[in-house]
């Protein structure tokens, strides 16, 4: 939530502030007012809105799951996703990020980079909904032969799909930040040989 519409360095400052004020634990945030929390996370930008959204999530986490991450992780994925989406301020990308990165659930995270890169590659048209793109990736990355190859050739712990989804998302973010930007750097892009867009209209 703190990462929305700001650079990571600003998020780090906000987290550092939370740590120095001993407000990193769910129960401490739960007991802190939105006004006080907003002052602490000020470096993250949009601090009043983010403080209220963070409080809403923590309230849900504490009251529904007793601030127990393991209990939350044991919940059925689709049901938990719907619960997260019912929390004010949590959208699909944020919900799926929580599921994948915090709880190790096999849910692919779609973002603006994903749509930009794969529409330029010709895989999607760019008008698909968030869930259409998410399901496309989850299906493509769940091929049994592909997953068996990953299991036999890569060193990781846990669910192979979780590992693949995290790695794929990280690569997409790297590609989107360094090469396939709004104003792309096509000449040195590692995907240029398979790109059908080739410097056309910026999407």
Coordinates of N, CA and C in Angstrom, one line a residue:
X1 N 0.8 -1.2 0.0 CA 0.0 0.0 0.0 C 0.9 1.3 0.0
X2 N 2.0 1.2 0.7 CA 2.9 2.4 0.8 C 3.5 2.6 -0.5
X3 N 3.7 1.6 -1.4 CA 4.4 1.7 -2.6 C 3.6 2.4 -3.7
X4 N 2.3 2.6 -3.5 CA 1.5 3.2 -4.6 C 1.9 4.6 -4.9
X5 N 2.1 4.9 -6.2 CA 2.4 6.2 -6.7 C 3.6 6.9 -6.0
X6 N 4.6 6.2 -5.7 CA 5.8 6.8 -5.1 C 7.0 5.9 -5.4
X7 N 8.2 6.4 -5.3 CA 9.5 5.7 -5.5 C 9.8 4.8 -4.3
X8 N 10.5 3.7 -4.5 CA 10.8 2.8 -3.4 C 11.6 3.5 -2.3
X9 N 12.5 4.4 -2.6 CA 13.3 5.1 -1.6 C 12.4 5.8 -0.6
X10 N 11.2 6.3 -1.1 CA 10.3 7.0 -0.1 C 9.6 6.0 0.8
X11 N 9.3 4.8 0.2 CA 8.7 3.8 1.0 C 9.7 3.3 2.1
X12 N 11.0 3.2 1.8 CA 12.0 2.8 2.7 C 12.0 3.8 3.9
X13 N 11.9 5.1 3.6 CA 11.9 6.1 4.6 C 10.7 6.0 5.5
X14 N 9.6 5.7 4.9 CA 8.3 5.5 5.7 C 8.5 4.3 6.6
X15 N 9.0 3.2 6.1 CA 9.2 2.0 6.9 C 10.2 2.2 8.0
X16 N 11.2 3.0 7.7 CA 12.2 3.3 8.8 C 11.6 4.1 9.9
X17 N 10.7 5.1 9.5 CA 10.0 5.8 10.5 C 9.1 5.0 11.4
X18 N 8.4 4.0 10.8 CA 7.5 3.1 11.5 C 8.4 2.3 12.5
X19 N 9.5 1.9 12.0 CA 10.4 1.1 12.9 C 10.9 1.9 14.1
X20 N 11.4 3.1 13.8 CA 11.9 4.0 14.9 C 10.8 4.3 15.9
X21 N 9.6 4.4 15.5 CA 8.5 4.7 16.4 C 7.8 3.4 17.0
X22 N 8.4 2.3 16.7 CA 7.9 1.0 17.2 C 6.5 0.8 16.7
X23 N 6.2 1.1 15.4 CA 4.9 0.9 14.9 C 4.8 -0.1 13.7
X24 N 5.7 -1.0 13.7 CA 5.8 -2.0 12.6 C 4.8 -3.2 12.8
X25 N 4.5 -3.5 14.1 CA 3.7 -4.7 14.3 C 2.2 -4.3 14.0
X26 N 1.4 -5.3 13.6 CA 0.0 -5.1 13.3 C -0.8 -4.5 14.5
X27 N -0.5 -5.0 15.7 CA -1.2 -4.5 16.8 C -0.9 -3.0 17.2
X28 N 0.4 -2.6 16.9 CA 0.8 -1.3 17.2 C 0.1 -0.3 16.2
X29 N 0.0 -0.7 14.9 CA -0.7 0.1 13.9 C -2.1 0.1 14.2
X30 N -2.7 -1.0 14.7 CA -4.1 -1.1 15.0 C -4.5 -0.1 16.1
X31 N -3.6 0.1 17.0 CA -3.8 1.0 18.2 C -3.5 2.5 17.9
X32 N -2.9 2.7 16.7 CA -2.4 4.1 16.3 C -3.5 4.8 15.5
X33 N -3.7 6.0 15.8 CA -4.7 6.8 15.0 C -4.3 7.1 13.6
X34 N -5.2 7.3 12.7 CA -4.9 7.6 11.3 C -4.0 8.9 11.3
X35 N -4.3 9.8 12.1 CA -3.6 11.1 12.1 C -2.1 10.9 12.5
X36 N -1.9 10.1 13.5 CA -0.5 9.9 14.0 C 0.2 9.0 12.9
X37 N -0.5 8.0 12.4 CA 0.1 7.1 11.4 C 0.5 7.9 10.1
X38 N -0.3 8.8 9.8 CA -0.1 9.7 8.6 C 1.2 10.5 8.7
X39 N 1.5 11.0 9.9 CA 2.7 11.8 10.1 C 3.9 10.9 10.0
X40 N 3.8 9.6 10.5 CA 4.9 8.7 10.5 C 5.3 8.3 9.1
X41 N 4.3 8.0 8.2 CA 4.5 7.5 6.9 C 4.6 8.6 5.8
X42 N 4.7 9.9 6.3 CA 4.7 11.0 5.4 C 5.6 10.9 4.2
X43 N 6.8 10.4 4.3 CA 7.7 10.3 3.2 C 7.1 9.5 2.0
X44 N 6.2 8.6 2.3 CA 5.6 7.8 1.2 C 4.6 8.6 0.3
X45 N 4.3 9.8 0.6 CA 3.4 10.6 -0.2 C 1.9 10.1 0.0
X46 N 1.0 11.0 -0.3 CA -0.5 10.7 -0.1 C -0.7 10.1 1.3
X47 N 0.0 10.6 2.2 CA 0.1 9.9 3.6 C -1.2 9.8 4.3
X48 N -2.1 10.8 4.2 CA -3.4 10.7 4.9 C -4.2 9.6 4.3
X49 N -4.3 9.5 3.0 CA -5.0 8.4 2.3 C -4.4 7.0 2.6
X50 N -3.0 6.9 2.5 CA -2.4 5.7 2.8 C -2.5 5.2 4.2
X51 N -2.5 6.2 5.1 CA -2.6 5.8 6.6 C -4.0 5.2 6.8
X52 N -5.0 5.8 6.2 CA -6.4 5.2 6.4 C -6.5 3.8 5.8
X53 N -5.9 3.7 4.6 CA -5.9 2.4 3.9 C -5.2 1.3 4.7
X54 N -4.0 1.7 5.2 CA -3.2 0.8 6.0 C -4.0 0.4 7.2
X55 N -4.6 1.3 7.9 CA -5.4 1.0 9.1 C -6.6 0.1 8.7
X56 N -7.2 0.3 7.6 CA -8.3 -0.6 7.2 C -7.8 -2.0 7.0
X57 N -6.7 -2.2 6.4 CA -6.1 -3.6 6.2 C -5.8 -4.2 7.5
X58 N -5.1 -3.4 8.4 CA -4.6 -4.0 9.6 C -5.8 -4.3 10.5
X59 N -6.9 -3.5 10.5 CA -8.1 -3.8 11.2 C -8.7 -5.2 10.7
X60 N -8.7 -5.4 9.4 CA -9.2 -6.7 8.9 C -8.2 -7.8 9.3
X61 N -6.9 -7.6 9.3 CA -6.0 -8.6 9.6 C -6.1 -9.0 11.1
X62 N -6.2 -8.0 11.9 CA -6.3 -8.3 13.4 C -7.6 -8.9 13.8
X63 N -8.7 -8.3 13.3 CA -10.1 -8.7 13.7 C -10.5 -10.0 13.1
X64 N -10.1 -10.3 11.8 CA -10.5 -11.5 11.1 C -9.5 -12.7 11.4
X65 N -8.2 -12.4 11.5 CA -7.2 -13.4 11.6 C -6.3 -13.3 12.8
X66 N -6.6 -12.5 13.7 CA -5.9 -12.3 14.9 C -4.4 -11.9 14.7
X67 N -4.2 -11.2 13.6 CA -2.8 -10.8 13.2 C -1.9 -12.1 13.0
X68 N -2.5 -13.2 12.7 CA -1.7 -14.4 12.5 C -1.6 -14.7 11.0
X69 N -0.3 -14.5 10.5 CA -0.1 -14.7 9.1 C -0.3 -16.1 8.6
X70 N 0.1 -17.1 9.5 CA -0.1 -18.5 9.2 C -1.6 -18.9 9.0
X71 N -2.4 -18.3 9.9 CA -3.8 -18.6 9.9 C -4.4 -18.0 8.6
X72 N -3.9 -16.8 8.2 CA -4.4 -16.2 7.0 C -3.9 -17.0 5.7
X73 N -2.7 -17.5 5.8 CA -2.2 -18.3 4.7 C -2.9 -19.6 4.5
X74 N -3.5 -20.1 5.6 CA -4.2 -21.4 5.5 C -5.6 -21.2 4.9
X75 N -6.1 -20.0 4.7 CA -7.4 -19.7 4.2 C -7.4 -20.1 2.7
X76 N -8.6 -20.5 2.2 CA -8.7 -20.9 0.8 C -8.5 -19.6 -0.1
X77 N -7.7 -19.8 -1.1 CA -7.2 -18.6 -1.9 C -8.2 -17.7 -2.4
X78 N -9.2 -18.3 -3.2 CA -10.2 -17.4 -3.8 C -11.1 -16.7 -2.8
X79 N -11.4 -17.4 -1.7 CA -12.2 -16.8 -0.6 C -11.4 -15.6 0.0
X80 N -10.1 -15.9 0.3 CA -9.3 -14.9 0.9 C -9.1 -13.7 0.0
X81 N -9.0 -13.9 -1.3 CA -8.9 -12.8 -2.3 C -10.2 -12.0 -2.3
X82 N -11.3 -12.6 -2.2 CA -12.5 -11.8 -2.1 C -12.6 -11.0 -0.8
X83 N -12.1 -11.6 0.3 CA -12.1 -10.8 1.5 C -11.2 -9.6 1.4
X84 N -10.0 -9.8 0.9 CA -9.1 -8.7 0.7 C -9.7 -7.6 -0.2
X85 N -10.3 -8.0 -1.2 CA -10.9 -7.0 -2.1 C -12.1 -6.2 -1.5
X86 N -12.7 -6.8 -0.4 CA -13.7 -6.1 0.3 C -13.2 -5.1 1.3
X87 N -11.9 -5.1 1.5 CA -11.3 -4.1 2.4 C -11.1 -2.8 1.6
X88 N -11.6 -1.7 2.2 CA -11.5 -0.4 1.5 C -10.1 0.0 1.2
X89 N -9.8 0.3 0.0 CA -8.5 0.7 -0.4 C -7.6 -0.4 -1.0
X90 N -8.1 -1.6 -1.0 CA -7.3 -2.7 -1.6 C -7.9 -3.1 -2.9
X91 N -7.1 -2.9 -4.0 CA -7.6 -3.2 -5.3 C -7.0 -4.6 -5.7
X92 N -7.2 -5.0 -6.9 CA -6.8 -6.3 -7.3 C -5.3 -6.5 -7.3
X93 N -4.5 -5.5 -7.8 CA -3.1 -5.7 -7.8 C -2.5 -5.8 -6.4
X94 N -3.0 -5.0 -5.5 CA -2.6 -5.0 -4.1 C -3.0 -6.3 -3.4
X95 N -4.2 -6.8 -3.6 CA -4.7 -8.1 -3.1 C -3.8 -9.2 -3.6
X96 N -3.5 -9.2 -4.9 CA -2.7 -10.3 -5.4 C -1.3 -10.3 -5.0
X97 N -0.8 -9.1 -4.7 CA 0.6 -8.9 -4.2 C 0.7 -9.5 -2.8
X98 N -0.3 -9.2 -2.0 CA -0.4 -9.8 -0.7 C -0.4 -11.3 -0.7
X99 N -1.3 -11.8 -1.6 CA -1.4 -13.3 -1.7 C -0.1 -14.0 -2.2
X100 N 0.5 -13.4 -3.2 CA 1.7 -14.0 -3.8 C 2.9 -13.8 -2.9
X101 N 3.2 -12.6 -2.5 CA 4.5 -12.3 -1.8 C 4.4 -12.5 -0.3
X102 N 3.3 -12.1 0.3 CA 3.3 -12.3 1.8 C 2.8 -13.6 2.2
X103 N 1.9 -14.3 1.4 CA 1.3 -15.5 1.8 C 1.7 -16.7 1.0
X104 N 2.5 -16.5 -0.1 CA 3.0 -17.5 -0.9 C 1.8 -18.3 -1.6
X105 N 0.8 -17.6 -2.0 CA -0.3 -18.2 -2.8 C 0.0 -18.1 -4.3
X106 N -0.4 -19.1 -5.0 CA -0.1 -19.1 -6.5 C -1.1 -18.2 -7.3
X107 N -0.9 -16.9 -7.1 CA -1.8 -15.9 -7.8 C -0.8 -14.9 -8.5
X108 N -1.0 -14.8 -9.8 CA -0.1 -14.0 -10.6 C -0.5 -12.5 -10.4
X109 N 0.5 -11.6 -10.2 CA 0.3 -10.2 -10.1 C 0.4 -9.5 -11.4
X110 N -0.6 -8.9 -11.9 CA -0.6 -8.1 -13.1 C -0.5 -6.6 -12.8
X111 N 0.3 -5.9 -13.6 CA 0.5 -4.5 -13.4 C 0.6 -3.8 -14.8
X112 N 0.8 -2.5 -14.7 CA 0.9 -1.7 -15.9 C 2.0 -2.2 -16.9
X113 N 3.1 -2.6 -16.3 CA 4.2 -3.1 -17.1 C 3.8 -4.4 -17.9
X114 N 3.0 -5.2 -17.2 CA 2.6 -6.5 -17.9 C 1.8 -6.1 -19.1
X115 N 0.8 -5.2 -19.0 CA 0.0 -4.9 -20.2 C 0.8 -4.2 -21.3
X116 N 1.7 -3.3 -20.8 CA 2.5 -2.6 -21.8 C 3.4 -3.5 -22.6
X117 N 4.1 -4.3 -21.9 CA 5.1 -5.2 -22.6 C 4.4 -6.2 -23.5
X118 N 3.4 -6.9 -23.0 CA 2.8 -8.0 -23.7 C 1.8 -7.5 -24.8
X119 N 1.4 -6.3 -24.7 CA 0.6 -5.7 -25.9 C 1.6 -5.4 -27.0
X120 N 2.7 -4.9 -26.6 CA 3.8 -4.6 -27.6 C 4.3 -5.8 -28.3
X121 N 4.4 -6.9 -27.5 CA 4.8 -8.2 -28.1 C 3.8 -8.9 -28.9
X122 N 2.5 -8.4 -28.8 CA 1.4 -8.9 -29.6 C 0.7 -10.1 -28.9
X123 N 1.0 -10.3 -27.7 CA 0.4 -11.4 -26.9 C -1.0 -11.1 -26.5
X124 N -1.2 -9.8 -26.2 CA -2.6 -9.3 -25.8 C -2.8 -8.1 -26.6
X125 N -4.1 -7.6 -26.7 CA -4.4 -6.4 -27.4 C -4.2 -5.2 -26.6
X126 N -4.2 -5.4 -25.3 CA -4.1 -4.2 -24.3 C -5.4 -3.7 -23.8
X127 N -6.5 -4.3 -24.2 CA -7.8 -3.8 -23.7 C -8.4 -4.9 -22.8
X128 N -7.7 -5.9 -22.5 CA -8.1 -7.0 -21.6 C -8.3 -6.4 -20.2
X129 N -9.2 -7.0 -19.4 CA -9.3 -6.6 -18.0 C -8.2 -7.2 -17.2
X130 N -8.0 -6.7 -16.0 CA -7.0 -7.2 -15.1 C -7.1 -8.7 -14.9
X131 N -8.3 -9.2 -14.6 CA -8.4 -10.6 -14.4 C -8.2 -11.5 -15.6
X132 N -8.5 -11.0 -16.8 CA -8.3 -11.7 -18.0 C -6.8 -11.9 -18.2
X133 N -6.0 -10.9 -18.0 CA -4.5 -11.0 -18.1 C -4.0 -11.9 -17.0
X134 N -4.4 -11.7 -15.8 CA -4.0 -12.6 -14.7 C -4.2 -14.1 -15.0
X135 N -5.4 -14.4 -15.5 CA -5.7 -15.8 -15.8 C -4.9 -16.3 -16.9
X136 N -4.6 -15.5 -17.9 CA -3.8 -15.9 -19.1 C -2.4 -16.3 -18.6
X137 N -1.8 -15.5 -17.7 CA -0.5 -15.8 -17.2 C -0.5 -17.1 -16.3
X138 N -1.5 -17.1 -15.5 CA -1.6 -18.3 -14.6 C -1.7 -19.6 -15.3
X139 N -2.5 -19.5 -16.4 CA -2.7 -20.7 -17.2 C -1.4 -21.1 -18.0
X140 N -0.8 -20.1 -18.6 CA 0.4 -20.3 -19.4 C 1.6 -20.8 -18.5
X141 N 1.7 -20.2 -17.3 CA 2.8 -20.6 -16.4 C 2.5 -21.8 -15.6
X142 N 1.4 -22.5 -15.8 CA 1.1 -23.7 -15.1 C 1.1 -24.9 -15.9
X143 N 1.7 -24.8 -17.1 CA 1.9 -26.0 -17.9 C 2.7 -27.1 -17.2
X144 N 2.2 -28.3 -17.2 CA 2.8 -29.4 -16.4 C 4.3 -29.6 -16.8
X145 N 4.6 -29.7 -18.1 CA 5.9 -30.0 -18.6 C 6.9 -28.9 -18.2
X146 N 6.4 -27.6 -18.3 CA 7.2 -26.5 -17.9 C 7.5 -26.5 -16.4
X147 N 6.5 -26.8 -15.6 CA 6.7 -26.8 -14.1 C 7.7 -27.9 -13.7
X148 N 7.5 -29.1 -14.4 CA 8.4 -30.2 -14.1 C 9.9 -29.8 -14.4
X149 N 10.1 -29.1 -15.5 CA 11.4 -28.6 -15.9 C 12.0 -27.7 -14.8
X150 N 11.2 -26.8 -14.4 CA 11.6 -25.9 -13.3 C 12.0 -26.6 -12.0
X151 N 11.1 -27.6 -11.6 CA 11.4 -28.3 -10.4 C 12.7 -29.1 -10.5
X152 N 13.0 -29.6 -11.7 CA 14.2 -30.5 -11.9 C 15.5 -29.7 -12.1
X153 N 15.4 -28.4 -12.4 CA 16.6 -27.6 -12.8 C 16.8 -26.4 -12.0
X154 N 15.9 -26.0 -11.1 CA 16.1 -24.8 -10.3 C 16.0 -25.2 -8.8
X155 N 16.8 -24.5 -8.0 CA 16.8 -24.7 -6.5 C 15.9 -23.7 -5.9
X156 N 14.8 -24.2 -5.3 CA 13.8 -23.3 -4.6 C 13.1 -24.1 -3.6
X157 N 12.4 -23.4 -2.7 CA 11.5 -24.1 -1.7 C 10.1 -23.8 -1.9
X158 N 9.2 -24.7 -1.6 CA 7.8 -24.4 -1.6 C 7.1 -24.7 -3.0
X159 N 6.0 -24.1 -3.2 CA 5.2 -24.4 -4.4 C 5.9 -23.9 -5.6
X160 N 6.0 -24.7 -6.6 CA 6.7 -24.3 -7.9 C 6.0 -23.2 -8.6
X161 N 4.7 -23.2 -8.5 CA 4.0 -22.1 -9.2 C 4.3 -20.7 -8.5
X162 N 4.3 -20.7 -7.2 CA 4.6 -19.5 -6.5 C 6.0 -19.0 -6.9
X163 N 7.0 -19.9 -7.0 CA 8.4 -19.5 -7.4 C 8.3 -18.9 -8.8
X164 N 7.6 -19.6 -9.7 CA 7.6 -19.2 -11.1 C 6.9 -17.8 -11.3
X165 N 5.7 -17.7 -10.6 CA 5.0 -16.4 -10.6 C 5.8 -15.2 -10.1
X166 N 6.5 -15.4 -9.0 CA 7.4 -14.4 -8.4 C 8.5 -14.0 -9.4
X167 N 9.2 -15.0 -9.9 CA 10.3 -14.8 -10.9 C 9.8 -14.1 -12.1
X168 N 8.7 -14.5 -12.7 CA 8.2 -13.9 -13.9 C 7.8 -12.5 -13.6
X169 N 7.1 -12.2 -12.5 CA 6.7 -10.8 -12.2 C 7.9 -9.9 -12.0
X170 N 8.9 -10.4 -11.4 CA 10.2 -9.7 -11.2 C 10.8 -9.3 -12.5
X171 N 10.8 -10.3 -13.4 CA 11.4 -10.0 -14.7 C 10.6 -9.0 -15.5
X172 N 9.3 -9.1 -15.4 CA 8.5 -8.1 -16.1 C 8.7 -6.7 -15.6
X173 N 8.8 -6.6 -14.3 CA 9.1 -5.3 -13.7 C 10.4 -4.7 -14.2
X174 N 11.4 -5.6 -14.2 CA 12.8 -5.2 -14.6 C 12.7 -4.7 -16.1
X175 N 12.1 -5.5 -16.9 CA 11.9 -5.2 -18.4 C 11.2 -3.8 -18.5
X176 N 10.1 -3.7 -17.8 CA 9.3 -2.4 -17.9 C 10.0 -1.2 -17.4
X177 N 10.9 -1.3 -16.4 CA 11.6 -0.2 -15.8 C 12.8 0.2 -16.7
X178 N 13.5 -0.8 -17.2 CA 14.8 -0.6 -17.9 C 14.7 -0.4 -19.4
X179 N 13.7 -1.2 -20.0 CA 13.7 -1.2 -21.5 C 12.3 -0.8 -22.1
X180 N 11.3 -1.5 -21.7 CA 10.0 -1.3 -22.3 C 9.2 -0.2 -21.5
X181 N 9.8 1.0 -21.5 CA 9.2 2.1 -20.8 C 8.1 2.7 -21.6
X182 N 7.5 3.8 -21.1 CA 6.5 4.5 -21.9 C 7.2 5.0 -23.2
X183 N 8.4 5.5 -23.0 CA 9.3 5.9 -24.1 C 10.3 4.8 -24.2
X184 N 10.1 3.7 -25.0 CA 11.0 2.5 -24.9 C 12.4 2.7 -25.4
X185 N 13.2 1.8 -24.9 CA 14.6 1.8 -25.3 C 14.8 0.5 -26.2
X186 N 14.3 0.6 -27.4 CA 14.1 -0.6 -28.2 C 15.4 -1.2 -28.7
X187 N 16.4 -0.4 -29.0 CA 17.7 -0.9 -29.6 C 18.4 -1.9 -28.7
X188 N 18.3 -1.7 -27.4 CA 19.0 -2.6 -26.5 C 18.1 -3.6 -25.7
X189 N 16.8 -3.6 -26.1 CA 15.9 -4.4 -25.4 C 16.1 -5.9 -25.7
X190 N 16.2 -6.7 -24.6 CA 16.4 -8.2 -24.8 C 15.3 -8.9 -25.6
X191 N 14.1 -8.2 -25.7 CA 13.0 -8.8 -26.3 C 12.7 -8.3 -27.7
X192 N 13.7 -7.5 -28.2 CA 13.4 -6.8 -29.5 C 13.2 -7.8 -30.7
X193 N 13.8 -9.0 -30.7 CA 13.7 -9.9 -31.8 C 12.3 -10.5 -31.9
X194 N 11.6 -10.5 -30.8 CA 10.2 -11.1 -30.8 C 9.1 -10.0 -30.7
X195 N 9.5 -8.8 -30.7 CA 8.6 -7.7 -30.5 C 7.9 -7.3 -31.9
X196 N 6.6 -7.2 -31.9 CA 5.9 -6.9 -33.1 C 5.6 -5.4 -33.2
X197 N 5.9 -4.7 -32.1 CA 5.6 -3.3 -32.0 C 6.6 -2.4 -32.6
X198 N 7.9 -2.7 -32.3 CA 9.1 -2.1 -32.9 C 9.0 -0.6 -33.0
X199 N 8.8 0.1 -31.9 CA 8.9 1.5 -31.8 C 7.7 2.2 -32.4
X200 N 6.5 1.6 -32.4 CA 5.3 2.2 -32.9 C 4.8 3.2 -31.9
X201 N 3.5 3.4 -32.0 CA 2.8 4.3 -31.1 C 3.0 3.9 -29.6
X202 N 3.4 4.8 -28.8 CA 3.6 4.5 -27.4 C 2.2 4.1 -26.7
X203 N 2.2 3.0 -25.9 CA 1.0 2.6 -25.2 C 1.2 2.9 -23.8

